[in-house]
XYZ file of C-alpha atoms in Angstrom:
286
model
C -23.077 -7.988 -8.084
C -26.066 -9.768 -6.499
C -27.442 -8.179 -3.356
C -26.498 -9.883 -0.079
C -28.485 -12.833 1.141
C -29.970 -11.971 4.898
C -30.281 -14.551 7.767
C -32.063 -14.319 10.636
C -31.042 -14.589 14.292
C -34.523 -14.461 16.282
C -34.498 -14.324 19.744
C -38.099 -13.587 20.946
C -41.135 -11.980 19.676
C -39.428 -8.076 19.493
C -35.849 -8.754 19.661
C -32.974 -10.624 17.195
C -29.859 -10.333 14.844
C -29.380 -10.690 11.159
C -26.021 -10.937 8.914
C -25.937 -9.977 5.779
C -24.196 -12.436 4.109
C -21.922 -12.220 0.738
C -21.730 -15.848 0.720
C -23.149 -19.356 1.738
C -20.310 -21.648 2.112
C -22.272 -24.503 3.681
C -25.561 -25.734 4.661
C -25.715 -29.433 5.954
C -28.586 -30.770 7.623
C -26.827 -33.713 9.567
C -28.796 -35.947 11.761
C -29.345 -33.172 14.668
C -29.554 -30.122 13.346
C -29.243 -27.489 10.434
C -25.713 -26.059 10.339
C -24.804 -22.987 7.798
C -21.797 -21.338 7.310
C -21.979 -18.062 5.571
C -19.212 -15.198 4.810
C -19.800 -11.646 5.833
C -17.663 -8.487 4.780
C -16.947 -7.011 7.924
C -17.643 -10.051 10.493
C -15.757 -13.080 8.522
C -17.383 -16.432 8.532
C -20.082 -16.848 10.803
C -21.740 -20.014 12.262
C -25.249 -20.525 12.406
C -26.872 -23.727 13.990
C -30.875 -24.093 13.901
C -30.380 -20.507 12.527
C -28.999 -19.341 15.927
C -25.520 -17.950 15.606
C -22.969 -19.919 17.394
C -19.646 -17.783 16.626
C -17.935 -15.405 14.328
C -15.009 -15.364 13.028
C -14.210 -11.655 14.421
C -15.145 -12.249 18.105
C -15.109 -16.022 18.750
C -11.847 -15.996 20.930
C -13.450 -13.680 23.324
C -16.258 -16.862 24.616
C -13.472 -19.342 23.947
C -10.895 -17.830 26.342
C -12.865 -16.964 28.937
C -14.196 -20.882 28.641
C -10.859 -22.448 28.958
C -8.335 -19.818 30.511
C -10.521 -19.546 33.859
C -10.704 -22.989 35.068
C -7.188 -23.747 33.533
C -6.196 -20.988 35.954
C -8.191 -22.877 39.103
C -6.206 -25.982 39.214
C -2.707 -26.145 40.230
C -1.368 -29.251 37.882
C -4.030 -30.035 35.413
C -2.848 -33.158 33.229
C -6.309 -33.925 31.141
C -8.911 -31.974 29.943
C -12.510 -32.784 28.474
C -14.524 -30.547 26.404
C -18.083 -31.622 25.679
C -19.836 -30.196 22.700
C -17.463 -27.466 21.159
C -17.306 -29.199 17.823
C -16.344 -26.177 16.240
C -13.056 -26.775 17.764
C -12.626 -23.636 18.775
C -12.180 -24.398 22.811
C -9.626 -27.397 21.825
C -7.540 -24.638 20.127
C -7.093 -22.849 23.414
C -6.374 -25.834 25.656
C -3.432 -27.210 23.094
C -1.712 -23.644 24.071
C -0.950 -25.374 27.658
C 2.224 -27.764 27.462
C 1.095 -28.901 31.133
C -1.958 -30.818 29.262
C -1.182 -34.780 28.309
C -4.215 -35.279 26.864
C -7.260 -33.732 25.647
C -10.465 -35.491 24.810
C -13.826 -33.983 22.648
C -16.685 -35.382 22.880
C -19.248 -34.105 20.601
C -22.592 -35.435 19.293
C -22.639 -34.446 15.981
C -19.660 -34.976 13.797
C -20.953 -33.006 11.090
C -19.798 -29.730 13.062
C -16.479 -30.973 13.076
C -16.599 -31.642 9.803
C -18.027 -27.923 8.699
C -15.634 -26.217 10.728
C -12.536 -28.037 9.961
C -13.535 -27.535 5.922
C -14.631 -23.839 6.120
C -12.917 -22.663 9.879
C -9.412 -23.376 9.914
C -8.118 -21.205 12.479
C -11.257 -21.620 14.885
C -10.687 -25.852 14.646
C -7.129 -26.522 13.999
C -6.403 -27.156 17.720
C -8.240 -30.376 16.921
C -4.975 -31.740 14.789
C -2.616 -31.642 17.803
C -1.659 -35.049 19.013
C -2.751 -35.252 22.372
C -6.590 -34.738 20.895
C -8.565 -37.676 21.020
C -12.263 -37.225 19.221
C -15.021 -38.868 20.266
C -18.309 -38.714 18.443
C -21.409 -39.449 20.694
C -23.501 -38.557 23.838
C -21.030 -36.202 26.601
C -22.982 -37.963 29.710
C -22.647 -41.549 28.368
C -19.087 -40.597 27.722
C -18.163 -39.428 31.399
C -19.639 -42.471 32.878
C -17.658 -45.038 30.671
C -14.584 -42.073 30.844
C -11.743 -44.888 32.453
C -9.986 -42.049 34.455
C -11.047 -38.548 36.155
C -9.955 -35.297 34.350
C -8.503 -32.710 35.840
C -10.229 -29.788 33.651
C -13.807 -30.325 32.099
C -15.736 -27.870 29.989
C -19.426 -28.040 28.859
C -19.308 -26.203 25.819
C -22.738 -26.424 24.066
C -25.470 -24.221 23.312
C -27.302 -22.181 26.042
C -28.890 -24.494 28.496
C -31.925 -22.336 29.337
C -32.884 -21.393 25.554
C -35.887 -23.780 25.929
C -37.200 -21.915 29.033
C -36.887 -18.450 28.649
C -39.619 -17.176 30.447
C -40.437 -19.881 32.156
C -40.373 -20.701 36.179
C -39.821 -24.597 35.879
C -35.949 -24.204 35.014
C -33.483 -25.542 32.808
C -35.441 -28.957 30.756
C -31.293 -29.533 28.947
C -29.811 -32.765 29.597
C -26.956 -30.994 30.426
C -28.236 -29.594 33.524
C -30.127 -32.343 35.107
C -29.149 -33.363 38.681
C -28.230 -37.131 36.660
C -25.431 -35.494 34.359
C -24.088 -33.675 37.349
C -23.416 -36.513 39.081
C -21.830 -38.311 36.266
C -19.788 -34.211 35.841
C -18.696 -34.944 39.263
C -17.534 -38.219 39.605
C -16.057 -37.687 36.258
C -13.578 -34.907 37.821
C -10.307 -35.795 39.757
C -9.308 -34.564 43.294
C -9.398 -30.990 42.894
C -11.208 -30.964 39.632
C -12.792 -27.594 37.715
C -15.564 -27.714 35.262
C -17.104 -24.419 33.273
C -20.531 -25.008 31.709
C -22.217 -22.118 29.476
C -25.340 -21.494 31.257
C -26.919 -18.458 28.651
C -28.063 -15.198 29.356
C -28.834 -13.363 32.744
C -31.312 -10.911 31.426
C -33.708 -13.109 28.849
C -33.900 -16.495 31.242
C -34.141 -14.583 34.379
C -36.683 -17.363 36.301
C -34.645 -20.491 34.477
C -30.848 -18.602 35.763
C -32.540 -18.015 39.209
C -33.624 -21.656 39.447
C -30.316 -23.020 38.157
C -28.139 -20.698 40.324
C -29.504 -22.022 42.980
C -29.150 -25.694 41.845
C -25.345 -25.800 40.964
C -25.041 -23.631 44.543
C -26.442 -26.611 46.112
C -24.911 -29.565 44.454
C -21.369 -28.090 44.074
C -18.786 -27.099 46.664
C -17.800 -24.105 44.711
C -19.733 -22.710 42.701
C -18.872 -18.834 40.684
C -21.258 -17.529 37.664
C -18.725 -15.515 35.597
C -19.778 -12.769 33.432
C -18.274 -12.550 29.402
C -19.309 -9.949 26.756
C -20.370 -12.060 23.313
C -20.905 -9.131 20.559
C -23.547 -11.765 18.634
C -25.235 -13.757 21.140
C -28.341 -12.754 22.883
C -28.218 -9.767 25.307
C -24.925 -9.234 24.085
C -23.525 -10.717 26.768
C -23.208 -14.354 28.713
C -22.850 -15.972 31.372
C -21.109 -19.868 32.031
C -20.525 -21.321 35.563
C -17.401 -22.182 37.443
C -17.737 -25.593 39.286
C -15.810 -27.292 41.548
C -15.490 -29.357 44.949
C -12.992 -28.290 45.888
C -13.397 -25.468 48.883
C -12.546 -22.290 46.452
C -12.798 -21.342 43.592
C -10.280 -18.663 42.601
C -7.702 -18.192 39.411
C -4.142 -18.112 40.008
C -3.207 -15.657 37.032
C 0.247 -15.062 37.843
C 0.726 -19.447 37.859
C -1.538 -20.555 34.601
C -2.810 -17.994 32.563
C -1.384 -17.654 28.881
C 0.011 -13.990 28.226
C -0.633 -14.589 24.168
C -4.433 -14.025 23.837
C -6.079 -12.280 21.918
C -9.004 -10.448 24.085
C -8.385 -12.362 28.025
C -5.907 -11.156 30.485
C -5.206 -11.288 34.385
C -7.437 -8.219 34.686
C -10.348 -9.861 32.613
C -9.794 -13.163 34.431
C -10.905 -11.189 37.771
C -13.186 -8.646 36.471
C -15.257 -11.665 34.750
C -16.027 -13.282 38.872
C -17.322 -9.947 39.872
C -21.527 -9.620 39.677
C -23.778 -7.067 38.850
C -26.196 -6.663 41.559
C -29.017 -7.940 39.473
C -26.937 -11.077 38.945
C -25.950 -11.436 42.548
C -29.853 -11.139 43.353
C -30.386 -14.860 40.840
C -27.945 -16.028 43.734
C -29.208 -18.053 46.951
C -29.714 -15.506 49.307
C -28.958 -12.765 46.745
């Protein structure tokens, strides 16, 4: 038997990730970006874009519930939901568990990840087959400012947001945090709306989180950082944001949440809102 293949997850100068990997099932280079999947004996199939890992098989549902269950559980009738990025499919999945939701709309840049994940991730993407998914292939922003009507639920699923400027003091450079695609998030929401945006890691963009923190505090109404452990990403755990207009920000459990998941409950729901004290320091006036 030939030895396993190792890939690399690097992070910074001393720290990183590797998988040892039995198998590559795919490597496409698509317009954007280099996208591998590979197989791994005790971790299943594991995605790696630009060589960063972007979910495995064995603890994917524990980012994808906390992305959708949370702001599901902050609106009292949501009707349409919008997930931008999340090509894997893997957020889509969760949202079709909701019979409340008429329609559900993707919008991801690169159609390649769909492709890879619905060929070699079956159970991650097969939300994306339901019948109220519509698929859109091309820029999020351009797609909330042509969007005809508001949505009720929108999530910003893409890759970590400060990545670029860890380290740095001049903030988040990501399109998807500029004070232009915030605008377009919230005109894009109806009355009452919730968005959740991955923002990336508390301890390795420290200055960048800071800076954002207190952007999103001052553009949005509402706005909660909430905490999830992610086995694979960097600092082993994550952190998104909970946005709103809306005066409050706070999950009805008991009225939304789905009692079938694998890793999120009522319990997790709260526990995720509640801050470190190094976190509530990033804070305005922390």
């Amino acid at each position: 038997m030939a030895p396993p293949t190792r890939y690399f997850d690097r992070h910074d100068a001393s720290h990183g990730l590797y998988f040892d990997a039995v198998d590559l099932l795919a490597h496409v280079e698509s317009a954007y970006q280099d996208i591998k999947i590979i197989d791994t004996e005790c971790h299943g199939r594991v995605m790696l874009i630009d060589d960063v890992t972007m979910l495995t098989q064995s603890t994917h549902h524990v980012y994808h519930e906390h992305m959708v269950h949370i702001p599901m559980a902050c609106h009292p009738a949501p009707r349409r939901a919008l997930v931008i990025g999340g090509g894997d499919g893997g957020t889509v999945t969760e949202l079709v568990k909701y019979p409340c939701l008429e329609q559900i709309a993707l919008c991801e840049l690169d159609e390649a990840v769909i492709q890879v994940s619905r060929e070699w991730l079956p159970d991650v993407s097969a939300g994306l087959s339901d019948a109220r998914v519509a698929i859109h292939i091309g820029d999020g922003a351009a797609f909330l400012n042509d969007a005809p009507d508001p949505f009720d639920v929108i999530i910003i699923d893409s890759t970590d947001i400060c990545a670029d400027d860890a380290g740095s003091d001049t903030g988040p450079a990501s399109p998807l945090a500029t004070d232009a695609f915030y605008d377009r998030l919230q005109a894009g929401l109806g009355p009452g709306g919730v968005a959740m945006q991955m923002l990336g890691s508390t301890i390795f963009y420290r200055p960048a989180m800071a800076e954002l923190f207190n952007r999103l505090s001052n553009r949005w109404a509402s706005f909660r950082p909430v905490l999830m452990p992610c086995p694979f990403y960097i600092s082993g755990d994550w952190t998104a944001g909970l946005l709103s207009m809306a005066a409050s920000l706070a999950p009805d459990t008991d009225h939304r949440l789905n009692g079938h998941l694998t890793y999120f409950n009522r319990d997790i729901a709260h526990g995720a809102l509640a801050l470190p004290n190094d976190v509530k320091r990033l804070l305005p006036g922390g």
